[in-house]
Short mmCIF file of C-alpha atoms and ligand atoms in Angstrom, two decimals:
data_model
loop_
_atom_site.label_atom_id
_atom_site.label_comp_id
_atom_site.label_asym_id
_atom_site.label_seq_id
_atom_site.Cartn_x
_atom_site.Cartn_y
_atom_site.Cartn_z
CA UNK A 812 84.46 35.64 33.58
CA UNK A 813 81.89 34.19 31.08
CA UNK A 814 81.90 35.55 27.77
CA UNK A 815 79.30 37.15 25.68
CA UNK A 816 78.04 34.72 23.36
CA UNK A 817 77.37 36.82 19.87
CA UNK A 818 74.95 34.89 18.55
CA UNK A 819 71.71 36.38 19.12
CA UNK A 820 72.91 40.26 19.03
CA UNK A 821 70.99 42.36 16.75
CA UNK A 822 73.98 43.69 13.39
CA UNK A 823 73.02 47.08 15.31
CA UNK A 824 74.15 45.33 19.01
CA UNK A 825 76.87 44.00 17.26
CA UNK A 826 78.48 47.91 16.05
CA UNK A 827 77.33 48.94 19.59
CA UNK A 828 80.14 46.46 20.92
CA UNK A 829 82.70 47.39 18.64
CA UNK A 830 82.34 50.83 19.35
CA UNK A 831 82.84 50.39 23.24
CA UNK A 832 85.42 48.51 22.79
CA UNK A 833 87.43 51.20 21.03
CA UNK A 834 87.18 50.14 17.28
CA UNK A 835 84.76 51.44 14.53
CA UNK A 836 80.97 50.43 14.12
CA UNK A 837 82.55 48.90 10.58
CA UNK A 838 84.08 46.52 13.01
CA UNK A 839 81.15 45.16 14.06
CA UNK A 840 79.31 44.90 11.05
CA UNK A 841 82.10 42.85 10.02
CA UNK A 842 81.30 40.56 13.25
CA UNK A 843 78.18 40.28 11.81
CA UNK A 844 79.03 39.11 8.34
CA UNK A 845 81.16 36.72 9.16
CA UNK A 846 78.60 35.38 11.93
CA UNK A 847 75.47 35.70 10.23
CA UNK A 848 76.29 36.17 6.74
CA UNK A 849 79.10 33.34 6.28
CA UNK A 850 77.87 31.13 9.19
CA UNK A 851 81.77 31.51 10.82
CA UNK A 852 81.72 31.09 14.31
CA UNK A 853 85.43 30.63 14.81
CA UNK A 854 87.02 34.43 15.54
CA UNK A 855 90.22 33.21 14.61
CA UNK A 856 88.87 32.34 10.93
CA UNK A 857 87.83 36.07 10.68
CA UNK A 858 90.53 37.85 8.68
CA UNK A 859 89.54 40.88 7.98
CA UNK A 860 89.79 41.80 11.47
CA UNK A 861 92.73 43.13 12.48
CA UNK A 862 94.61 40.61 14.96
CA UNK A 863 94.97 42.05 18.00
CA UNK A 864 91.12 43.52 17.93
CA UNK A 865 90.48 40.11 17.49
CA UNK A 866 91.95 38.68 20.71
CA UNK A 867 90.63 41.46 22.75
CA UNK A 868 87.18 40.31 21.36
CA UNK A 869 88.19 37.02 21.58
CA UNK A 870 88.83 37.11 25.62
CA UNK A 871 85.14 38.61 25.94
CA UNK A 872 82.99 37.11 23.59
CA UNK A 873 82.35 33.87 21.18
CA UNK A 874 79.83 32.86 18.84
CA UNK A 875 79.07 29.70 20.33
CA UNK A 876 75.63 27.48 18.19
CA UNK A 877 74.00 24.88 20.87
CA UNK A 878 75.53 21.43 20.71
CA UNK A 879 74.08 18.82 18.44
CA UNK A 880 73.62 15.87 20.48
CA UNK A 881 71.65 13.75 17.77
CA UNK A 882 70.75 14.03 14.44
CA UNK A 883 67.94 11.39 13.55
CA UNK A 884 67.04 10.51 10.22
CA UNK A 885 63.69 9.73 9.40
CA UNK A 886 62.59 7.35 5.94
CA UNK A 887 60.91 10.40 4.67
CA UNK A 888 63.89 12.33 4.48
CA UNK A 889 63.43 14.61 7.25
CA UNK A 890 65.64 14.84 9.82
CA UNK A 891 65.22 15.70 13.84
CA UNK A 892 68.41 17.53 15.50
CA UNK A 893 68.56 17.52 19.16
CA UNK A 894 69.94 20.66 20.80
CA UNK A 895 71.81 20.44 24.27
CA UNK A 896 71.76 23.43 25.69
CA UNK A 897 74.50 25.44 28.23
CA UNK A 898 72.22 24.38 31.08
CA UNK A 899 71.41 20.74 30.07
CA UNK A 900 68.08 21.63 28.49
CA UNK A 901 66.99 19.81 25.08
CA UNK A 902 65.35 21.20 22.35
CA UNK A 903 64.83 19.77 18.94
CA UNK A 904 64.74 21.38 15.17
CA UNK A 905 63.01 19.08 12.53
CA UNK A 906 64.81 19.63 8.57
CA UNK A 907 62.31 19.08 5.95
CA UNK A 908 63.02 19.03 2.55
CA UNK A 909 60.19 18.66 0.24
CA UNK A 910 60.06 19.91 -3.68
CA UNK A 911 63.38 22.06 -4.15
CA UNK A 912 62.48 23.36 -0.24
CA UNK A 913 64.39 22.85 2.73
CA UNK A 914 62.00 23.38 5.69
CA UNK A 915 63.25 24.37 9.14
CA UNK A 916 60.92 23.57 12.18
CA UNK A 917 62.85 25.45 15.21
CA UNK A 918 61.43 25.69 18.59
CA UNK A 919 60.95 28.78 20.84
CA UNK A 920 61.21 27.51 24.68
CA UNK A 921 61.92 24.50 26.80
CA UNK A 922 58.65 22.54 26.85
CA UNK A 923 55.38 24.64 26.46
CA UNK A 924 53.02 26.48 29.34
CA UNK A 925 49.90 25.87 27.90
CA UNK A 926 48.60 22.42 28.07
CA UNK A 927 46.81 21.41 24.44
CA UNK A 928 45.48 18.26 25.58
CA UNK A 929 46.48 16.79 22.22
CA UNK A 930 49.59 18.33 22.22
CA UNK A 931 53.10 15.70 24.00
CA UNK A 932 55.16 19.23 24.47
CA UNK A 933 51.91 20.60 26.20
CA UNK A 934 51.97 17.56 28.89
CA UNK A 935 55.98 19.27 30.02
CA UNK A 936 54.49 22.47 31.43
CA UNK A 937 57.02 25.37 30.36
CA UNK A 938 60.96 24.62 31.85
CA UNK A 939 62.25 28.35 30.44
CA UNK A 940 62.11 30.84 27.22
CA UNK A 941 65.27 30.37 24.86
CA UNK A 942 67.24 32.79 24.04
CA UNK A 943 67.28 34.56 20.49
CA UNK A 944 70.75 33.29 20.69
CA UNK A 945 69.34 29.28 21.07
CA UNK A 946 66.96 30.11 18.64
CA UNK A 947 69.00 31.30 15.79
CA UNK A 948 71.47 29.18 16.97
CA UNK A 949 69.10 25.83 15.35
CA UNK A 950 69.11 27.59 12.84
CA UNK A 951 72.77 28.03 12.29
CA UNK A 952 73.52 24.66 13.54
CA UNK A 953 71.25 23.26 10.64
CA UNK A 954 72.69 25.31 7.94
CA UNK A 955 75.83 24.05 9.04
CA UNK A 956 74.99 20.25 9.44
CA UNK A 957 73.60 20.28 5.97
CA UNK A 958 76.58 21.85 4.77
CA UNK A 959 78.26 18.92 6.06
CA UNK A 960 76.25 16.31 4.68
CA UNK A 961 78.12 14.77 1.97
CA UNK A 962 75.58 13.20 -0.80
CA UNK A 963 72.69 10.06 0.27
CA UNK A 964 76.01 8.36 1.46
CA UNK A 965 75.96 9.99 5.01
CA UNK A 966 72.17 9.97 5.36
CA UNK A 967 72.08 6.35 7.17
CA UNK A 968 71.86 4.84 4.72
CA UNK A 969 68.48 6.52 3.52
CA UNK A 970 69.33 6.17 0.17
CA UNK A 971 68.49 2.65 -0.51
CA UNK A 972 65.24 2.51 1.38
CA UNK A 973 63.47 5.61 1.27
CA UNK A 974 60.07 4.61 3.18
CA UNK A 975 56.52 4.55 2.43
CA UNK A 976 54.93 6.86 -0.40
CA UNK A 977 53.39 10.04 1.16
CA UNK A 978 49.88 10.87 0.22
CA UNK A 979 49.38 13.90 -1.14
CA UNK A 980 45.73 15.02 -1.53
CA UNK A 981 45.86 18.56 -1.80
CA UNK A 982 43.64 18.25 -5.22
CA UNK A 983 41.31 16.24 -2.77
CA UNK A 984 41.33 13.30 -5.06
CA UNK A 985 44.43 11.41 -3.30
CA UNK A 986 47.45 10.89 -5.21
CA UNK A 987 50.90 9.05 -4.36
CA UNK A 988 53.97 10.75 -4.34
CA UNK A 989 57.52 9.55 -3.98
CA UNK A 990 58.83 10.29 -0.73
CA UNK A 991 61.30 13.01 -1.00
CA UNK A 992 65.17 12.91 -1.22
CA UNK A 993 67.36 14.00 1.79
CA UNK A 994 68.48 17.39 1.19
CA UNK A 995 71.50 17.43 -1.25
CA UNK A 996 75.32 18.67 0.14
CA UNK A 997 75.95 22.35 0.48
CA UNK A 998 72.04 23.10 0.48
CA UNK A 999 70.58 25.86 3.12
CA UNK A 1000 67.68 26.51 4.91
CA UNK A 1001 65.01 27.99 2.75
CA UNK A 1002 61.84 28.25 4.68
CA UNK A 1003 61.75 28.70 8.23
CA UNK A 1004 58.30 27.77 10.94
CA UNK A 1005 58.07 28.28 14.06
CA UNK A 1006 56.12 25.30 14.88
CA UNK A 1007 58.30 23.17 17.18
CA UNK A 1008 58.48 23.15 20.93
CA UNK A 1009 56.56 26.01 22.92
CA UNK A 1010 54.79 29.12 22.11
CA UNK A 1011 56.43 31.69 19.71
CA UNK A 1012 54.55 34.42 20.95
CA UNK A 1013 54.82 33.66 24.63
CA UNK A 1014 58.45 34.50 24.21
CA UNK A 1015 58.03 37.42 22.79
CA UNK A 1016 60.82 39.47 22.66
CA UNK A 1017 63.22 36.67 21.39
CA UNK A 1018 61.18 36.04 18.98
CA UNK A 1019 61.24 39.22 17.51
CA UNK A 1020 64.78 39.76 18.01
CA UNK A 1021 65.31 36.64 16.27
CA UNK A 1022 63.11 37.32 13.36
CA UNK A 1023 64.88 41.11 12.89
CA UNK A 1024 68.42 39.35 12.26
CA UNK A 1025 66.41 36.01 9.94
CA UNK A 1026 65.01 39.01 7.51
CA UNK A 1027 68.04 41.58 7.92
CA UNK A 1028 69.27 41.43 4.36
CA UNK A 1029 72.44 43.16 4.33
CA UNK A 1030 74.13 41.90 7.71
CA UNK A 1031 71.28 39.16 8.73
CA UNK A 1032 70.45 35.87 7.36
CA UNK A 1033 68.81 37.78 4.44
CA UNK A 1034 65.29 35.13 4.45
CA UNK A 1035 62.47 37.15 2.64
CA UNK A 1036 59.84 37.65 5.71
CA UNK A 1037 57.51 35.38 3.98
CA UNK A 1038 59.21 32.35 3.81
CA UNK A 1039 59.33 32.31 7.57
CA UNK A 1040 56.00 31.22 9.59
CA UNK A 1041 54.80 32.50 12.92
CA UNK A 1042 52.50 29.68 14.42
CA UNK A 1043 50.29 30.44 17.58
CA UNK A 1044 48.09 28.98 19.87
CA UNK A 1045 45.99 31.94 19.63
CA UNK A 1046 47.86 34.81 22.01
CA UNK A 1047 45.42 38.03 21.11
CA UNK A 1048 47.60 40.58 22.46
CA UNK A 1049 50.97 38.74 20.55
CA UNK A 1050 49.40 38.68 17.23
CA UNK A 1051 48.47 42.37 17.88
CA UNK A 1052 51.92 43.49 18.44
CA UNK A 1053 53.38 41.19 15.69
CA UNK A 1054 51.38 43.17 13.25
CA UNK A 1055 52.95 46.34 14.61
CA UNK A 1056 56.53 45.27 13.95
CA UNK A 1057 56.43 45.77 9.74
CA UNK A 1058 58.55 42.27 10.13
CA UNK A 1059 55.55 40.97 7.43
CA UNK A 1060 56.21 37.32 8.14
CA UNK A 1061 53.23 34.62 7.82
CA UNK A 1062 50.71 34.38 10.63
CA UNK A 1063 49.65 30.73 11.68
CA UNK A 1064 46.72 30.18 14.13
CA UNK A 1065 46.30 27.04 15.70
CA UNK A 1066 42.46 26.83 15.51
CA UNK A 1067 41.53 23.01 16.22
CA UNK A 1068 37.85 24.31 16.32
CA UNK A 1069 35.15 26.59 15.33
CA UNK A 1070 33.00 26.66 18.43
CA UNK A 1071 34.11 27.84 21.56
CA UNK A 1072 32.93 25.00 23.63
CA UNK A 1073 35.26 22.50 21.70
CA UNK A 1074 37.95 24.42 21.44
CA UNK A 1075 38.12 25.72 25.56
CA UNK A 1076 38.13 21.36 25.75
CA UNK A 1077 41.00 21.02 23.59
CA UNK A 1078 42.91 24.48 24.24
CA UNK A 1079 42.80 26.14 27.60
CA UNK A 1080 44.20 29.48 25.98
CA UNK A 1081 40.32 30.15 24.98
CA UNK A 1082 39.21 30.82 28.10
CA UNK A 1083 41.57 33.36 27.83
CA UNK A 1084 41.01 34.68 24.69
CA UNK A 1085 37.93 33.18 22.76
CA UNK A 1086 37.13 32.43 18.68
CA UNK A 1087 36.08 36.31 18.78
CA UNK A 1088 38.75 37.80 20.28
CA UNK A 1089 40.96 35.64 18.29
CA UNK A 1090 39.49 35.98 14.74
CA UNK A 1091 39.26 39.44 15.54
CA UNK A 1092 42.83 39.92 15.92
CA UNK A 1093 43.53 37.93 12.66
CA UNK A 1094 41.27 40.57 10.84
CA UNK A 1095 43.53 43.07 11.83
CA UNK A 1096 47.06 41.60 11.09
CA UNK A 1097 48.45 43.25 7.94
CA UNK A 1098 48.90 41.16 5.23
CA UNK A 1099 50.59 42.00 1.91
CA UNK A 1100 48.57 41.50 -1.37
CA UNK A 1101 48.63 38.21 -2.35
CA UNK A 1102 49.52 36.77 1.44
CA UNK A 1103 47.05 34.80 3.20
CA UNK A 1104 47.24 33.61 7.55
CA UNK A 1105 47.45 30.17 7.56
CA UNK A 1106 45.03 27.84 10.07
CA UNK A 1107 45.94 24.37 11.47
CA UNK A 1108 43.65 22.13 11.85
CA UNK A 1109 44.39 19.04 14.16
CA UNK A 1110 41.95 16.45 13.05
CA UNK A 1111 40.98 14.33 16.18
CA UNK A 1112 38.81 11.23 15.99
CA UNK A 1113 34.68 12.19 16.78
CA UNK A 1114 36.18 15.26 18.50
CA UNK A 1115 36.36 17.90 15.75
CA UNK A 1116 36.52 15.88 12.57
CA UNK A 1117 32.82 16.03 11.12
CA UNK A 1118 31.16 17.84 8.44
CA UNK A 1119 29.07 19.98 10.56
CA UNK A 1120 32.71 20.93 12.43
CA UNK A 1121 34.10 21.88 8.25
CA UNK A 1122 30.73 23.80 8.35
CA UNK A 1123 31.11 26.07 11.40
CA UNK A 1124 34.83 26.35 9.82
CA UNK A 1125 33.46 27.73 6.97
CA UNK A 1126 31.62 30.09 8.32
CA UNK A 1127 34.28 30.98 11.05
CA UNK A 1128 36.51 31.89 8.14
CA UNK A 1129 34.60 33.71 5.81
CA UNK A 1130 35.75 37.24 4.75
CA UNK A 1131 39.43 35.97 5.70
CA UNK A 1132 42.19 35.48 3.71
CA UNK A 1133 42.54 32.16 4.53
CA UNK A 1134 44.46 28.62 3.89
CA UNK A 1135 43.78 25.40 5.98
CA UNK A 1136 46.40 22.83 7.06
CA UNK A 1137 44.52 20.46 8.57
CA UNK A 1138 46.97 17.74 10.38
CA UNK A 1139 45.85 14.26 10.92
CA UNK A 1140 46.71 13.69 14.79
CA UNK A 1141 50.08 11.91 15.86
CA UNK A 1142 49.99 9.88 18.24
CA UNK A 1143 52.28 9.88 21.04
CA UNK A 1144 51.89 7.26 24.17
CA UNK A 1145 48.67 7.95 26.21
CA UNK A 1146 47.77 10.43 23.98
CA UNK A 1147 43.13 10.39 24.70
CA UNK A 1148 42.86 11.24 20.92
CA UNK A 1149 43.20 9.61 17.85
CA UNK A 1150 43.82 10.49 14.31
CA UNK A 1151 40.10 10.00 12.15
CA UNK A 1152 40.13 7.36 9.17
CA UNK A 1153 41.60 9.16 5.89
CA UNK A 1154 37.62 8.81 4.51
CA UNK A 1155 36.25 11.49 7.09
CA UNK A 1156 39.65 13.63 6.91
CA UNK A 1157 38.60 13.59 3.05
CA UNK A 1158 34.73 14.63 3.58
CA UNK A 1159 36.40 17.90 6.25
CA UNK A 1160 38.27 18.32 3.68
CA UNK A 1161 35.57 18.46 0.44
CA UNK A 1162 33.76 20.53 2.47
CA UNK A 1163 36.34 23.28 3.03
CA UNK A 1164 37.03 23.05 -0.40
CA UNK A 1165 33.53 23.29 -1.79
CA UNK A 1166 33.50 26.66 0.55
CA UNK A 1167 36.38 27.81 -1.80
CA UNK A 1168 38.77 27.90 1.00
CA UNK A 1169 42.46 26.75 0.07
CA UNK A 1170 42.54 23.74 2.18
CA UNK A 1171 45.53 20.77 2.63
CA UNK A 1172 46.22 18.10 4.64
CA UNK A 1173 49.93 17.86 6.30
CA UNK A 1174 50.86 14.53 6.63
CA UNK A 1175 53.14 15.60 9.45
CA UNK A 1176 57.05 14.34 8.44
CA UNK A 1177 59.36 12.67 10.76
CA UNK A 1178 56.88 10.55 12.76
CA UNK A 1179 58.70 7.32 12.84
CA UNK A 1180 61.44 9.67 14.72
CA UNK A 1181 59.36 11.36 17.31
CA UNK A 1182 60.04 14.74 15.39
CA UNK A 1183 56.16 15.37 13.95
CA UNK A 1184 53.90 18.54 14.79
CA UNK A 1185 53.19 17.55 18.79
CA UNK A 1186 55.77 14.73 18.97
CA UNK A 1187 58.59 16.60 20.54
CA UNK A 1188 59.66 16.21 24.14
CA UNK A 1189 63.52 15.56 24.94
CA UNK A 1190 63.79 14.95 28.20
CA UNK A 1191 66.40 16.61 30.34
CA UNK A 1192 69.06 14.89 31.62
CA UNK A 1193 68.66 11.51 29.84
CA UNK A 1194 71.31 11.46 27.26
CA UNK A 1195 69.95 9.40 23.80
CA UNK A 1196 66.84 9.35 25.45
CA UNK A 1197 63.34 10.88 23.62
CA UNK A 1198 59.36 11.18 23.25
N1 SAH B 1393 52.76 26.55 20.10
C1 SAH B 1393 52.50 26.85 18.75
C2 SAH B 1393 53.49 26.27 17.77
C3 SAH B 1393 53.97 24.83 17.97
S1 SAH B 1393 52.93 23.46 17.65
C4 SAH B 1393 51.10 26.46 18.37
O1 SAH B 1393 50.47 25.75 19.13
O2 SAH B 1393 50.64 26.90 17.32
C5 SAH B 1393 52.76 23.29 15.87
C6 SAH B 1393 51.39 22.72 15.47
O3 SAH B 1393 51.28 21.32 15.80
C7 SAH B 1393 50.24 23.40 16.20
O4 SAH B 1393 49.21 23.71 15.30
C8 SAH B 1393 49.80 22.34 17.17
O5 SAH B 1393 48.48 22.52 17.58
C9 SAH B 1393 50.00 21.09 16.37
N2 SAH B 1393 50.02 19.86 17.18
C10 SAH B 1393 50.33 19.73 18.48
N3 SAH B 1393 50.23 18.43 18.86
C11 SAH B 1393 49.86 17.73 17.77
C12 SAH B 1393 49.63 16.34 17.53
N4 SAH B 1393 49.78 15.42 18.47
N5 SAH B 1393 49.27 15.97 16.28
C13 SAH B 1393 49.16 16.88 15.28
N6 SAH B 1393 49.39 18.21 15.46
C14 SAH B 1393 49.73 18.63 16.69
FE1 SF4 B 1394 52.11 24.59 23.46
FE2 SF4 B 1394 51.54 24.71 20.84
FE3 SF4 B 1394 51.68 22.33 22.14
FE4 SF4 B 1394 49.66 24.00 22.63
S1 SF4 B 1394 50.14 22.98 20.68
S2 SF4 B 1394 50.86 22.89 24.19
S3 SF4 B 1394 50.68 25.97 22.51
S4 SF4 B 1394 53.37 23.77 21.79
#
């Protein structure tokens, strides 16, 4: 008989279970503690629960996390984890620490149905949703792994070459940073986005069940709603029902462009929903007082990269709580885009700006590794083997 894996269950699911199997809804909020709370996975380790309870749990459920096949450190001190999952499938989580932050990237399903033509996922067509368990599960497996890290020492060596200088020209005037350190032992996850492989809101109800045990302070994983990050391709009717669920988490939007025309080229989601539809919806998603939705912004050679493109921005964005990311394009084999020269990303830039809209540029981390925004593809079935 296969067991129930616990991972996933919602604290409520969790005194549901204890309940039919004859001990107290106390029990299970104890399951969820120790799961959730203390990141213990082994049953045996949980001692407040009394021991034979524990075996009769034990012989019908686990609290397994998805294997870590590889953990790949990049010279900016991120670091891509490769998931194999029960059924062979591979998904990756990219760690990012940057400024006191640890940064989780965690993906949502196995490859991606909608087909950005810019995007390497996109080019797998969708394999299957994961489930809240495998989601929550990279998340878990990451706490865990960076629990485990033990100092620069077990960072491959990371701590005597620690790669190029990022740019960082947020003030638009470009200025050189250090790269950052690798996280140090015993951290945690302190900002979760949704932002690796597949669409978030295409998998809906994981998603949700997911983000209900991330923000669940007293038996979840206790993250404040808005240090976690919601990024979709632009799903009207998802965005509409996120706004429904008081979970109060930041909205991203994948925007790419500001006319229709371009964007249907680079996203086939907008002949499905258009700019109108979409910025509609945006309008309408409940924001608390000082939080703003978040845009990204792939910046594609003589695609969408011109002044009169940070124009029609503008003036898509205008009465919007706004703040741009706009992402120089990775590259990825046979990719037909490339990324513009850093002058023109500048000019998009000073022209957002000059609008008075809060407006970045992510210099996407973990490239050299395969494990920036649109890098990720593990392929199935080929152990050590990656996009
Ligand atoms: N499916 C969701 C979330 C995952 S992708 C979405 O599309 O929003 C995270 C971000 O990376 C998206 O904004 C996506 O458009 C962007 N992206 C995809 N491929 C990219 C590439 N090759 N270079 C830069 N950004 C890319
Ligand atoms: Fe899917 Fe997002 Fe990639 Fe588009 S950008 S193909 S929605 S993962």
């Amino acid at each position: 008989m296969s067991r129930l894996n616990l991972i996933g269950l919602l604290p409520s699911e969790m005194e549901d279970l204890a309940v039919e199997w004859g001990a107290s809804r106390y029990r299970g909020r104890q399951l969820a503690t120790w799961i959730y709370r203390k990141g213990v996975c082994d049953l045996e380790s949980m001692s407040d629960l009394p021991k034979e309870w524990r075996a009769f749990v034990a012989e019908r459920a686990i609290a397994a996390l998805p294997e870590i096949e590889r953990e790949t450190p990049s010279q900016d001190g991120s670091r891509k984890l490769v998931f194999r999952l029960e059924d062979g499938a591979r998904v990756s989580a990219v760690l990012m620490p940057d400024d006191g932050r640890i940064t989780l990237c965690l993906s949502t399903q196995v490859g991606c149905g909608y087909g950005c033509t810019f995007c390497l996922t996109g080019t797998m067509g969708l394999e299957r949703n994961l489930t809240a368990g495998e989601i929550l599960g990279q998340l878990l497996a990451a706490n865990r792994s960076l629990k485990g890290l033990e100092g620069l020492g077990d960072l491959g060596g990371l701590g005597g070459h620690l790669g190029a200088p990022q740019v960082d020209n947020a003030a638009h005037q470009p200025t050189i940073r250090p790269p950052q350190l690798p996280p140090e032992a015993g951290a945690r996850v302190t900002h979760i986005v949704f932002m690796g492989m597949g669409e978030p809101l295409a998998n809906y109800a994981a998603l949700v069940k997911t983000l209900r045990v991330l923000t669940d302070a007293r038996l979840g994983l206790g993250y404040s709603p808005r240090r976690i990050t919601v990024s979709t391709v632009g799903l009207v009717s998802g965005i509409e029902r996120l706004g429904r669920e008081n979970l109060r988490v930041n909205l991203a939007v994948s925007l790419h462009a500001a006319t229709d025309e371009v964007r249907a080229r680079l996203m086939p989601v907008n002949r499905s929903w258009n700019l109108g539809a979409l910025m509609g919806a945006v309008k309408r998603y409940p924001l608390a007082p000082r939080q703003r939705v978040f845009f990204e912004y792939v910046m594609l050679d003589g695609v969408n990269d011109g002044t009169d493109d940070a124009r029609a921005v503008a003036r898509l964005l205008r009465g919007v709580r706004a703040k741009i990311n706009l992402i120089p394009f990775n590259d990825w084999e046979g990719a037909p885009f490339r990324r513009p020269p850093l002058p023109r990303i500048l000019a998009f830039q000073g022209v957002l700006l000059d609008a008075g809209i809060t407006t970045t540029v992510r210099w996407s981390k973990g490239e050299d590794i395969g494990a920036a925004c649109g890098q990720l593809r593990e392929l199935v079935g080929t152990a050590g083997v990656s996009a």
